[in-house]
XYZ file of C-alpha atoms in Angstrom:
533
model
C 53.965 104.626 92.238
C 54.793 101.852 89.948
C 58.402 103.199 89.257
C 60.225 99.770 88.379
C 58.689 98.011 85.577
C 55.676 100.299 84.620
C 54.890 104.039 84.680
C 51.944 105.914 85.598
C 49.831 106.906 82.518
C 48.528 110.186 83.969
C 49.671 113.136 86.190
C 47.704 115.108 88.705
C 46.421 118.320 87.122
C 45.093 121.650 88.778
C 41.489 121.685 88.850
C 38.690 122.796 91.098
C 36.335 120.534 92.699
C 33.202 120.132 90.338
C 29.988 118.444 90.114
C 31.672 115.140 88.780
C 33.235 114.613 92.149
C 29.741 115.096 93.779
C 28.279 112.431 91.491
C 31.216 110.153 92.676
C 30.711 110.812 96.190
C 26.804 110.247 96.162
C 27.675 106.598 95.838
C 29.442 106.662 99.205
C 27.265 109.152 100.859
C 23.885 107.319 100.472
C 21.017 109.018 102.282
C 20.304 108.169 105.769
C 17.211 106.162 106.282
C 14.419 108.798 106.297
C 11.285 108.952 108.378
C 9.042 111.572 109.629
C 9.913 113.304 112.989
C 6.845 112.064 114.356
C 8.079 108.312 113.906
C 11.256 108.860 115.810
C 11.348 107.431 119.118
C 12.232 109.509 122.148
C 13.872 106.419 123.401
C 16.856 106.533 121.400
C 17.799 110.007 122.787
C 17.244 109.159 126.709
C 19.085 105.795 126.419
C 22.463 105.711 128.464
C 23.884 102.951 126.284
C 26.631 104.229 124.155
C 30.125 103.289 122.964
C 33.272 105.188 122.968
C 32.487 106.731 119.541
C 28.699 106.854 119.899
C 28.717 109.952 122.134
C 31.111 112.697 122.822
C 32.925 112.523 126.263
C 32.333 114.835 128.797
C 34.673 116.273 131.366
C 35.213 119.317 133.478
C 37.109 122.277 132.352
C 40.826 121.981 132.480
C 44.118 123.933 131.674
C 45.500 122.374 128.417
C 49.013 121.534 128.180
C 51.444 122.596 125.204
C 51.775 118.967 124.313
C 47.931 118.510 124.363
C 47.535 121.488 122.091
C 49.881 120.277 119.844
C 48.324 116.862 119.611
C 45.112 118.317 119.042
C 46.452 120.447 116.171
C 48.010 117.317 114.627
C 44.786 115.416 114.889
C 42.964 118.385 113.206
C 45.501 118.416 110.265
C 45.224 114.613 109.795
C 41.390 115.039 109.984
C 41.228 117.868 107.591
C 43.559 116.254 105.183
C 41.978 112.823 104.917
C 38.398 114.529 104.781
C 39.693 116.536 101.750
C 41.264 113.415 100.057
C 38.074 111.672 100.379
C 35.356 114.136 99.389
C 37.511 116.004 96.753
C 38.373 113.878 93.842
C 40.480 116.707 92.340
C 42.634 117.077 95.608
C 46.466 117.073 95.047
C 49.474 118.813 96.264
C 51.560 121.558 94.439
C 55.081 122.622 94.903
C 55.166 125.762 97.291
C 55.246 128.965 95.579
C 56.493 131.714 98.032
C 55.466 135.257 97.626
C 58.088 137.102 95.630
C 59.135 139.707 98.062
C 58.356 137.563 101.179
C 61.047 137.232 104.062
C 61.141 133.465 103.814
C 61.746 133.588 99.917
C 64.598 136.069 100.428
C 66.259 134.063 103.077
C 65.861 130.891 100.949
C 67.311 132.314 97.866
C 70.104 133.991 99.634
C 71.151 130.428 101.389
C 70.773 128.786 98.108
C 72.970 131.159 96.339
C 75.705 131.059 98.797
C 75.672 127.200 98.736
C 75.839 127.143 94.887
C 78.595 129.881 94.941
C 80.694 127.573 97.195
C 80.170 124.726 94.810
C 81.126 126.557 91.875
C 84.257 127.880 93.769
C 85.324 124.339 94.555
C 84.935 122.901 91.127
C 86.962 125.946 89.557
C 89.846 125.191 91.883
C 93.020 123.521 90.489
C 92.886 120.649 91.410
C 89.006 120.625 91.805
C 87.461 120.110 95.197
C 84.521 117.864 95.612
C 82.954 118.202 99.299
C 79.800 120.041 98.184
C 79.437 118.040 95.035
C 79.549 114.723 97.134
C 77.017 116.104 99.480
C 74.603 116.701 96.584
C 75.285 113.100 95.116
C 74.579 111.724 98.788
C 71.171 113.763 98.724
C 70.314 112.785 95.242
C 71.006 108.970 95.927
C 68.802 109.188 98.922
C 66.149 110.714 96.924
C 66.317 108.014 94.163
C 66.097 105.431 96.678
C 62.928 106.972 98.153
C 61.277 106.363 94.629
C 61.698 102.746 94.794
C 59.071 100.062 95.754
C 60.314 97.736 98.803
C 60.610 94.803 96.339
C 62.975 96.687 93.987
C 66.252 95.097 94.966
C 68.064 94.899 91.766
C 67.595 98.721 91.084
C 68.427 99.550 94.767
C 71.528 97.553 94.655
C 72.584 99.220 91.379
C 72.101 102.512 92.603
C 74.065 101.901 95.843
C 76.951 100.450 93.605
C 77.067 103.355 91.085
C 76.667 106.078 93.884
C 79.123 104.393 96.439
C 79.748 107.516 98.671
C 82.830 105.903 100.313
C 84.234 104.747 96.820
C 83.496 108.350 95.050
C 85.504 110.038 98.451
C 88.507 108.184 97.579
C 88.232 108.890 93.867
C 87.915 112.697 95.016
C 91.057 112.507 97.085
C 92.829 110.893 94.210
C 91.303 113.583 91.545
C 89.970 110.483 89.654
C 86.113 111.124 90.080
C 84.043 111.166 86.988
C 81.289 113.796 88.077
C 80.189 114.133 84.560
C 79.512 110.174 84.233
C 77.613 110.128 87.680
C 75.586 112.901 86.517
C 74.672 111.272 83.295
C 73.839 107.928 85.088
C 71.628 110.129 87.642
C 69.618 111.577 84.779
C 69.325 108.198 83.078
C 67.918 106.699 86.285
C 65.315 109.718 86.867
C 64.186 109.019 83.228
C 63.169 105.345 84.478
C 61.309 106.853 87.564
C 59.636 109.844 86.486
C 55.823 110.204 85.140
C 55.350 110.643 81.358
C 54.603 114.351 82.007
C 58.336 114.847 83.092
C 59.665 113.382 80.034
C 60.425 116.713 78.477
C 62.304 117.580 81.595
C 64.557 114.779 81.506
C 65.128 115.399 77.747
C 66.194 118.756 78.612
C 68.653 117.617 81.246
C 70.297 115.356 78.995
C 70.594 118.061 76.503
C 72.050 120.517 78.931
C 75.590 121.532 78.153
C 75.872 124.165 80.717
C 78.444 123.755 83.598
C 77.912 121.407 86.383
C 76.373 123.952 88.932
C 73.589 124.902 86.623
C 73.078 121.182 85.846
C 72.911 120.190 89.428
C 70.231 123.221 90.158
C 68.216 121.787 87.485
C 68.510 117.997 88.615
C 67.134 119.172 91.999
C 64.433 121.203 90.471
C 63.171 118.188 88.391
C 63.543 115.688 91.453
C 61.280 118.175 93.608
C 58.749 117.828 90.635
C 59.014 114.027 90.887
C 58.537 114.054 94.557
C 55.474 115.946 94.435
C 54.358 113.396 91.554
C 55.158 110.638 94.192
C 52.911 112.274 96.770
C 49.975 112.783 94.433
C 50.039 109.386 93.308
C 50.100 108.064 96.843
C 47.031 110.126 97.418
C 45.323 108.646 94.404
C 46.187 105.191 95.591
C 45.081 105.879 99.148
C 41.694 107.355 98.207
C 39.836 103.961 97.869
C 40.832 102.785 101.225
C 40.349 106.076 102.947
C 36.877 106.306 101.357
C 36.034 102.839 102.910
C 37.353 103.979 106.228
C 36.575 107.596 106.133
C 33.627 107.731 108.465
C 35.122 105.822 111.421
C 38.639 107.687 111.031
C 37.246 111.083 110.846
C 34.802 110.328 113.909
C 37.821 108.718 115.900
C 40.119 111.780 115.331
C 37.392 114.336 116.254
C 36.726 112.008 119.354
C 40.429 112.405 120.421
C 40.284 116.121 119.895
C 37.504 116.283 122.012
C 38.851 114.226 124.810
C 41.896 116.747 124.943
C 39.552 119.730 124.514
C 36.086 119.491 126.011
C 35.249 122.751 124.443
C 35.491 121.509 121.092
C 31.837 121.423 120.745
C 30.635 124.650 122.017
C 29.836 126.271 118.634
C 28.116 123.184 117.603
C 25.971 123.120 120.655
C 25.005 126.926 119.894
C 24.317 126.142 116.262
C 21.972 123.169 117.370
C 20.457 125.167 120.030
C 19.334 128.058 117.944
C 18.037 125.649 115.437
C 15.681 123.967 117.784
C 14.234 127.434 118.279
C 13.721 128.032 114.953
C 12.391 124.343 114.149
C 9.886 124.889 116.831
C 8.497 127.721 115.156
C 8.191 125.920 111.641
C 6.705 122.599 112.946
C 3.561 121.529 111.396
C 0.361 122.366 113.688
C -0.382 118.595 113.989
C 2.997 118.009 115.527
C 2.712 121.065 117.815
C -0.546 119.515 119.513
C 0.667 116.111 120.195
C 4.383 115.936 120.413
C 5.450 117.947 123.561
C 8.008 117.447 126.356
C 7.879 117.652 130.058
C 7.646 121.306 129.996
C 4.412 121.286 127.837
C 6.350 122.879 125.023
C 6.362 121.366 121.525
C 9.338 119.630 120.723
C 10.667 119.250 117.126
C 11.732 115.969 116.101
C 15.898 115.296 115.591
C 15.725 115.287 111.741
C 13.778 118.622 111.520
C 16.200 120.214 113.897
C 19.244 119.015 112.024
C 17.670 119.806 108.554
C 17.034 123.250 109.915
C 20.504 123.659 111.228
C 22.005 122.520 107.912
C 19.681 125.093 106.053
C 20.990 127.769 108.170
C 24.709 126.884 106.807
C 23.411 128.436 103.182
C 22.935 131.682 104.921
C 25.719 131.533 107.429
C 27.142 135.007 108.479
C 30.944 134.585 109.518
C 30.839 138.027 111.125
C 28.365 136.671 113.637
C 30.306 133.619 114.553
C 32.581 130.756 113.401
C 31.124 127.523 111.776
C 30.370 124.655 113.927
C 33.476 122.620 114.652
C 31.844 119.587 112.808
C 31.690 121.459 109.587
C 35.054 123.146 109.839
C 36.654 120.675 107.328
C 33.850 121.754 104.702
C 34.242 125.346 105.374
C 35.461 126.138 101.819
C 32.935 123.983 100.131
C 30.077 125.604 102.180
C 31.398 128.977 101.317
C 31.440 128.232 97.702
C 27.978 126.741 97.681
C 26.742 129.892 99.648
C 28.307 132.323 97.156
C 26.945 130.430 94.146
C 23.452 130.250 95.919
C 23.458 134.240 96.437
C 24.524 134.733 92.817
C 21.927 132.454 91.338
C 19.181 134.045 93.670
C 19.988 137.503 92.246
C 19.717 136.158 88.826
C 16.516 134.582 89.336
C 15.257 137.841 91.090
C 16.453 139.692 87.811
C 14.863 137.417 85.378
C 11.457 137.367 87.446
C 11.399 141.023 87.238
C 12.069 140.959 83.362
C 9.224 138.530 83.003
C 6.895 140.524 85.054
C 7.659 143.978 83.323
C 8.279 142.817 79.822
C 6.935 139.250 79.591
C 5.705 139.608 76.140
C 9.164 140.659 74.527
C 10.833 137.593 75.971
C 7.985 135.052 75.951
C 8.538 132.099 73.964
C 12.287 132.734 73.276
C 14.512 130.474 75.406
C 17.537 131.052 73.596
C 17.040 135.017 74.727
C 16.391 134.148 78.208
C 19.422 131.696 78.451
C 21.571 134.596 77.071
C 20.206 137.059 79.611
C 20.901 134.661 82.297
C 24.439 134.080 81.285
C 25.185 137.590 80.541
C 23.468 138.549 84.192
C 25.622 135.979 85.904
C 28.823 137.157 84.184
C 28.097 140.797 85.192
C 27.502 139.793 88.712
C 30.570 137.751 89.186
C 32.702 138.763 92.314
C 29.738 140.148 93.973
C 30.933 138.928 97.403
C 34.177 140.892 97.291
C 34.284 143.910 99.616
C 34.766 146.346 96.862
C 31.964 145.282 94.578
C 29.190 147.900 94.053
C 26.252 145.511 93.559
C 23.942 148.452 92.854
C 25.870 149.873 90.025
C 26.388 146.188 88.635
C 22.714 145.675 88.558
C 22.361 149.053 86.759
C 24.669 147.825 84.235
C 22.733 144.530 84.227
C 19.458 146.476 83.447
C 21.291 148.433 80.543
C 22.443 145.155 78.846
C 19.120 143.419 79.213
C 17.496 146.225 77.495
C 19.995 146.311 74.807
C 19.364 142.587 74.294
C 15.688 142.684 74.332
C 15.629 145.716 71.932
C 17.952 143.846 69.430
C 15.788 140.882 69.753
C 12.471 142.766 69.029
C 14.286 144.716 66.211
C 15.134 141.257 64.516
C 11.288 140.427 64.834
C 10.385 143.902 63.382
C 8.837 145.028 66.759
C 9.292 148.497 68.088
C 11.986 149.076 70.983
C 10.848 149.362 74.541
C 9.737 152.714 75.677
C 12.128 154.836 77.527
C 9.857 154.988 80.557
C 9.462 151.038 80.732
C 13.285 150.705 80.593
C 13.699 153.300 83.410
C 11.099 151.339 85.289
C 12.927 147.952 84.707
C 16.272 149.556 85.761
C 14.653 150.927 89.091
C 13.089 147.521 89.820
C 16.272 145.616 89.186
C 18.348 147.995 91.183
C 15.993 147.503 94.050
C 16.906 143.982 94.660
C 19.644 145.207 96.836
C 16.988 146.198 99.566
C 16.643 143.338 102.187
C 12.804 143.967 102.326
C 12.383 143.811 98.339
C 9.437 141.688 97.547
C 10.968 139.674 94.653
C 14.090 139.167 96.591
C 12.110 137.833 99.589
C 10.080 135.448 97.415
C 13.101 134.028 95.694
C 14.940 133.409 98.991
C 11.939 131.986 100.505
C 11.608 129.481 97.680
C 15.207 128.483 97.726
C 15.059 127.660 101.386
C 11.795 125.716 100.601
C 13.677 123.856 98.108
C 16.510 122.798 100.015
C 14.331 121.517 102.745
C 12.696 119.278 100.401
C 15.999 118.182 99.027
C 17.078 117.184 102.758
C 13.864 115.402 103.321
C 13.929 113.362 100.323
C 15.699 109.992 100.360
C 16.980 110.090 96.708
C 18.281 113.827 96.384
C 21.834 112.551 96.084
C 20.795 110.893 92.891
C 17.872 112.657 91.309
C 17.064 116.179 93.120
C 13.398 117.235 93.027
C 12.724 119.852 90.485
C 12.849 123.647 91.229
C 9.700 125.262 92.933
C 7.613 127.673 90.686
C 9.647 130.988 90.117
C 13.005 129.114 90.030
C 12.516 127.293 86.921
C 15.118 129.573 85.154
C 17.685 128.571 87.498
C 16.574 124.965 87.810
C 19.775 123.180 86.482
C 22.148 125.328 88.817
C 19.816 124.673 91.612
C 19.702 120.885 91.166
C 23.486 120.653 90.922
C 23.811 122.623 94.095
C 21.292 120.416 95.751
C 23.045 117.507 94.766
C 26.401 118.943 96.192
C 24.665 120.048 99.490
C 22.791 116.788 100.189
C 26.076 114.754 99.752
C 27.899 116.953 102.111
C 25.096 116.707 104.608
C 24.977 113.222 104.473
C 28.514 112.489 105.012
C 28.548 114.825 107.763
C 25.804 113.073 109.537
C 27.284 109.730 109.272
C 30.388 111.011 110.535
C 29.182 113.121 113.272
C 25.679 111.700 114.074
C 26.715 110.428 117.237
C 27.657 113.714 118.554
C 24.630 115.387 117.341
C 22.549 112.645 119.220
C 24.371 113.532 122.418
C 23.668 117.274 121.898
C 20.184 116.729 121.116
C 19.512 114.405 124.200
C 21.084 117.196 126.408
C 19.069 120.038 124.845
C 15.596 118.398 124.172
C 15.079 115.491 126.611
C 17.572 115.840 129.571
C 14.304 116.220 131.910
C 12.417 113.495 130.330
C 11.681 110.489 132.619
C 13.118 107.040 131.759
C 10.855 104.971 129.855
C 8.607 102.843 131.921
C 9.174 99.118 132.244
C 6.664 96.948 130.533
C 6.081 93.367 132.132
C 9.108 94.161 134.367
C 11.504 94.684 131.426
C 12.850 97.977 130.466
C 12.419 98.288 126.578
C 15.749 98.796 124.837
C 16.097 102.064 122.435
C 15.942 101.656 118.865
C 18.760 102.495 116.983
C 18.999 106.428 116.252
C 18.317 107.398 112.677
C 21.493 109.662 112.947
C 23.720 106.762 113.709
C 26.276 105.540 111.044
C 25.401 102.344 109.660
């Protein structure tokens, strides 16, 4: 933080991650070189050559010590923090806000009250005592010094001279300390260091005519805010460097966790193993006949397996098991994508039913259709909460749709929808909650198809493909989700690609023979398409 001669011109603001951060991150998460599954050589998965970070280390099960558990926890915490800083452009820290009736807050308030009461009692003595006040001044001095850049020697010397604790103690012993003068100097110095957003707070401190105890309380409150500003400014300053080193840093941290905890890839193994089975079922017939392993069964290519695995994340059911370990740092983002996608799927299903039932009433009226879409999305907001009644909400949606359509028909001098048609429409919309509903099945299938196309495209992170037929009504939302998802996937592949290579090698090609030598020379494996460049 430029705390000496210049001041920051902006401060961190609370905001959620949005598509702007996805656009910025797309420059870092360029799509990996894409090829068809048939083009991928099996040699890259049967090669034994690897570096430390190119494959997960394997070791027999062992009992972990407390130190190893704590070290892994620290590595995971650092990994999560670094990942969040890199991928979330709006990431920042906020002062802790303890729950009002929590034990921690009650204890904290009680201890603070006892301290401030002791300070007030000392200052009201005749002559006044300054033991607690000197402790506060010492802490304030250390905080002010922590704001300085390494080269700010002049200010450092000035603060040390004015807030000389030995001199202040001598003055206190002789009842000659000027507490008001010291507090005034502290407030003026804080005004030099603070971000512009804290100027009003400093102004209030200067105008504060209350007693010293209240003034000290306010000084420490503002200093805590300045500390948080300092931390957030440091995060902003470190972000470009972290972005340059993020792939290697995150991979190294995960490798250190894996070395201490060999079971740290168990869920990832299950995730990829299940995806192999699913990818085998959806393989094109041309590949099934020519691309088989030693067992005679068709083997899907690595890209098809991983893309299938990533698509599964969009419909992940946490009640059936946790996310793969390699995606734990993106759990919140994946959950938000999943919820948004489910909401848009229901909206698309509702609008398709409207078009199929009363298409003539809304045909050629894009403004009306857009209003119906926004209204439906608003009424279904929060559909993922446990106490949300989706059937009832869809009933309300159908009523509002009929009202809007009838209003539009009346404006164009057309008769309202027949009561029987309105009841039929309501029944069809409420039937979306059934898992085997044909409209719901159609929409979900085409959404899955769309995201497979997104992952297969090499330019989806910049220009996502258009939505397939039937999903045009939610195309803008779908394309936004596609950009977010492909950026997340590309970055994840860059970091954890070597670990996926090792897992795929063990699951797919462990029994395959080594490549035959040609002219007495064993051909080296080409670089894996999953390796970070």
